[in-house]
Amino acid sequence: MSIFSPLPDNAPPGDHSRRRGTLCLLLALAATQVTVLLFLNLLPLWKKIVLLEGAVYVLAATLFGAVLAVIPVITALGWLLALWYGVESVFMPRKRRTPTIDIFIVGAGLIAWFLPALGFLGKTVKDLLTGQVHFAHPAKKYLLEVDPIAYWQGIGFQLFAAGLLAWLAWLYWRGKLRRKSGE
């Protein structure tokens, strides 16, 4: 049975979700290749567009910019949806069990859901060790020796963000990890 052939109407919901996840994964892989090729060949492609004139130049430059903006978004959405549908399929009834793939999918899902919280926590530890908190937007750097109140507020903000993101991830996973896959 092909991945592109439709599932029967009586197929379990986990099979439908796994199919959606697989299709999103194929989309993500294809879009990743296009994105990489596009950005590796950015300068040669732009040099060809610059040689054009008038309305053709405007149309080509607009289309090129739109492709540069849209393809990475499609790539990211493809990966996120593949992971989302994959995780959902593990915890839904399915016709056939795949324990090895399920472990990989759940592991990738746990990493993806908790990674933002771990990122904030890691940055907080780094900032505590260096004695400075740096925010990119707006560009601010707070040193413990110069401005301890702003420094500790920055540390507190990062801890709050890490806690909030970890709590949201835990809310999603708490019900899933208590039951077995495919139930």
GROMACS .gro file of C-alpha atoms in nm:
model
  183
    1MET     CA    1   0.000   0.000   0.000
    2SER     CA    2   0.141   0.335  -0.104
    3ILE     CA    3   0.184   0.621   0.142
    4PHE     CA    4  -0.022   0.837  -0.092
    5SER     CA    5  -0.315   0.597  -0.126
    6PRO     CA    6  -0.610   0.682   0.099
    7LEU     CA    7  -0.672   0.490   0.419
    8PRO     CA    8  -0.999   0.300   0.458
    9ASP     CA    9  -1.277   0.484   0.639
   10ASN     CA   10  -1.269   0.236   0.926
   11ALA     CA   11  -0.894   0.283   0.990
   12PRO     CA   12  -0.811   0.373   1.352
   13PRO     CA   13  -0.741   0.741   1.429
   14GLY     CA   14  -0.376   0.664   1.508
   15ASP     CA   15  -0.325   0.538   1.154
   16HIS     CA   16  -0.471   0.859   1.012
   17SER     CA   17  -0.248   1.069   1.236
   18ARG     CA   18   0.060   0.862   1.148
   19ARG     CA   19  -0.021   0.906   0.777
   20ARG     CA   20  -0.049   1.284   0.821
   21GLY     CA   21   0.280   1.284   1.010
   22THR     CA   22   0.452   1.084   0.738
   23LEU     CA   23   0.323   1.315   0.466
   24CYS     CA   24   0.436   1.620   0.665
   25LEU     CA   25   0.776   1.456   0.711
   26LEU     CA   26   0.807   1.404   0.335
   27LEU     CA   27   0.708   1.767   0.281
   28ALA     CA   28   0.966   1.878   0.539
   29LEU     CA   29   1.243   1.672   0.378
   30ALA     CA   30   1.166   1.806   0.031
   31ALA     CA   31   1.132   2.165   0.154
   32THR     CA   32   1.458   2.132   0.350
   33GLN     CA   33   1.641   2.030   0.035
   34VAL     CA   34   1.491   2.319  -0.160
   35THR     CA   35   1.575   2.562   0.121
   36VAL     CA   36   1.936   2.447   0.145
   37LEU     CA   37   1.986   2.456  -0.232
   38LEU     CA   38   1.822   2.796  -0.255
   39PHE     CA   39   2.036   2.955   0.014
   40LEU     CA   40   2.357   2.789  -0.107
   41ASN     CA   41   2.296   2.934  -0.453
   42LEU     CA   42   2.164   3.269  -0.336
   43LEU     CA   43   2.436   3.487  -0.491
   44PRO     CA   44   2.438   3.324  -0.837
   45LEU     CA   45   2.059   3.339  -0.854
   46TRP     CA   46   2.053   3.704  -0.748
   47LYS     CA   47   2.321   3.794  -1.003
   48LYS     CA   48   2.091   3.661  -1.277
   49ILE     CA   49   1.798   3.866  -1.146
   50VAL     CA   50   2.002   4.188  -1.120
   51LEU     CA   51   2.076   4.175  -1.492
   52LEU     CA   52   1.705   4.205  -1.573
   53GLU     CA   53   1.536   4.538  -1.631
   54GLY     CA   54   1.197   4.701  -1.583
   55ALA     CA   55   0.887   4.507  -1.496
   56VAL     CA   56   1.062   4.173  -1.549
   57TYR     CA   57   1.319   4.270  -1.284
   58VAL     CA   58   1.048   4.377  -1.039
   59LEU     CA   59   0.851   4.058  -1.096
   60ALA     CA   60   1.158   3.831  -1.069
   61ALA     CA   61   1.292   4.008  -0.758
   62THR     CA   62   0.949   3.996  -0.591
   63LEU     CA   63   0.906   3.629  -0.673
   64PHE     CA   64   1.260   3.552  -0.553
   65GLY     CA   65   1.199   3.736  -0.226
   66ALA     CA   66   0.868   3.560  -0.175
   67VAL     CA   67   1.029   3.220  -0.230
   68LEU     CA   68   1.309   3.311   0.013
   69ALA     CA   69   1.049   3.404   0.272
   70VAL     CA   70   0.800   3.120   0.221
   71ILE     CA   71   1.016   2.810   0.171
   72PRO     CA   72   1.183   2.822   0.517
   73VAL     CA   73   0.841   2.868   0.679
   74ILE     CA   74   0.705   2.566   0.492
   75THR     CA   75   1.012   2.370   0.601
   76ALA     CA   76   0.968   2.459   0.968
   77LEU     CA   77   0.593   2.390   0.958
   78GLY     CA   78   0.655   2.056   0.790
   79TRP     CA   79   0.895   1.945   1.063
   80LEU     CA   80   0.670   2.069   1.344
   81LEU     CA   81   0.356   1.909   1.201
   82ALA     CA   82   0.539   1.583   1.133
   83LEU     CA   83   0.646   1.572   1.495
   84TRP     CA   84   0.303   1.676   1.623
   85TYR     CA   85   0.110   1.417   1.422
   86GLY     CA   86   0.374   1.154   1.497
   87VAL     CA   87   0.345   1.207   1.872
   88GLU     CA   88  -0.033   1.209   1.854
   89SER     CA   89  -0.032   0.884   1.657
   90VAL     CA   90   0.174   0.705   1.922
   91PHE     CA   91  -0.098   0.759   2.183
   92MET     CA   92  -0.397   0.675   1.962
   93PRO     CA   93  -0.531   0.333   1.868
   94ARG     CA   94  -0.361   0.189   1.559
   95LYS     CA   95  -0.397  -0.127   1.356
   96ARG     CA   96  -0.026  -0.216   1.380
   97ARG     CA   97   0.216  -0.149   1.666
   98THR     CA   98   0.562  -0.001   1.596
   99PRO     CA   99   0.739   0.016   1.934
  100THR     CA  100   1.085   0.112   1.802
  101ILE     CA  101   0.953   0.399   1.590
  102ASP     CA  102   0.722   0.503   1.876
  103ILE     CA  103   1.016   0.535   2.116
  104PHE     CA  104   1.204   0.749   1.863
  105ILE     CA  105   0.899   0.970   1.801
  106VAL     CA  106   0.828   1.018   2.173
  107GLY     CA  107   1.195   1.094   2.242
  108ALA     CA  108   1.207   1.353   1.964
  109GLY     CA  109   0.880   1.501   2.090
  110LEU     CA  110   1.004   1.528   2.448
  111ILE     CA  111   1.322   1.698   2.333
  112ALA     CA  112   1.133   1.939   2.109
  113TRP     CA  113   0.876   2.031   2.376
  114PHE     CA  114   1.123   2.076   2.663
  115LEU     CA  115   1.417   2.222   2.466
  116PRO     CA  116   1.302   2.587   2.488
  117ALA     CA  117   1.282   2.560   2.868
  118LEU     CA  118   1.623   2.394   2.883
  119GLY     CA  119   1.760   2.669   2.657
  120PHE     CA  120   1.644   2.940   2.896
  121LEU     CA  121   1.777   2.743   3.191
  122GLY     CA  122   2.116   2.697   3.023
  123LYS     CA  123   2.137   3.068   2.942
  124THR     CA  124   2.052   3.148   3.304
  125VAL     CA  125   2.333   2.925   3.430
  126LYS     CA  126   2.574   3.086   3.183
  127ASP     CA  127   2.466   3.434   3.294
  128LEU     CA  128   2.510   3.341   3.660
  129LEU     CA  129   2.862   3.217   3.590
  130THR     CA  130   2.965   3.521   3.384
  131GLY     CA  131   2.793   3.786   3.597
  132GLN     CA  132   2.617   3.950   3.304
  133VAL     CA  133   2.276   3.921   3.141
  134HIS     CA  134   2.246   4.013   2.774
  135PHE     CA  135   1.920   4.067   2.587
  136ALA     CA  136   1.924   4.101   2.210
  137HIS     CA  137   1.604   4.307   2.163
  138PRO     CA  138   1.637   4.575   2.281
  139ALA     CA  139   2.013   4.538   2.295
  140LYS     CA  140   2.088   4.557   2.667
  141LYS     CA  141   2.365   4.413   2.880
  142TYR     CA  142   2.334   4.417   3.257
  143LEU     CA  143   2.643   4.352   3.470
  144LEU     CA  144   2.617   4.231   3.828
  145GLU     CA  145   2.883   4.478   3.945
  146VAL     CA  146   2.730   4.781   3.771
  147ASP     CA  147   2.354   4.725   3.798
  148PRO     CA  148   2.270   4.437   4.033
  149ILE     CA  149   1.893   4.506   4.040
  150ALA     CA  150   1.858   4.489   3.660
  151TYR     CA  151   2.090   4.185   3.654
  152TRP     CA  152   1.877   3.991   3.903
  153GLN     CA  153   1.559   4.098   3.724
  154GLY     CA  154   1.704   3.955   3.404
  155ILE     CA  155   1.794   3.631   3.582
  156GLY     CA  156   1.443   3.618   3.728
  157PHE     CA  157   1.286   3.676   3.388
  158GLN     CA  158   1.485   3.390   3.237
  159LEU     CA  159   1.393   3.157   3.522
  160PHE     CA  160   1.028   3.258   3.489
  161ALA     CA  161   1.036   3.195   3.112
  162ALA     CA  162   1.206   2.857   3.162
  163GLY     CA  163   0.948   2.759   3.424
  164LEU     CA  164   0.655   2.870   3.210
  165LEU     CA  165   0.779   2.683   2.903
  166ALA     CA  166   0.852   2.370   3.108
  167TRP     CA  167   0.507   2.388   3.268
  168LEU     CA  168   0.337   2.418   2.928
  169ALA     CA  169   0.535   2.122   2.795
  170TRP     CA  170   0.451   1.923   3.107
  171LEU     CA  171   0.079   2.002   3.064
  172TYR     CA  172   0.094   1.851   2.717
  173TRP     CA  173   0.294   1.542   2.814
  174ARG     CA  174   0.156   1.454   3.157
  175GLY     CA  175  -0.151   1.272   3.028
  176LYS     CA  176   0.037   1.102   2.747
  177LEU     CA  177   0.317   0.956   2.955
  178ARG     CA  178   0.079   0.798   3.206
  179ARG     CA  179  -0.082   0.571   2.949
  180LYS     CA  180   0.070   0.321   2.714
  181SER     CA  181   0.107   0.393   2.346
  182GLY     CA  182  -0.180   0.297   2.120
  183GLU     CA  183  -0.449   0.303   2.391
   0.00000   0.00000   0.00000
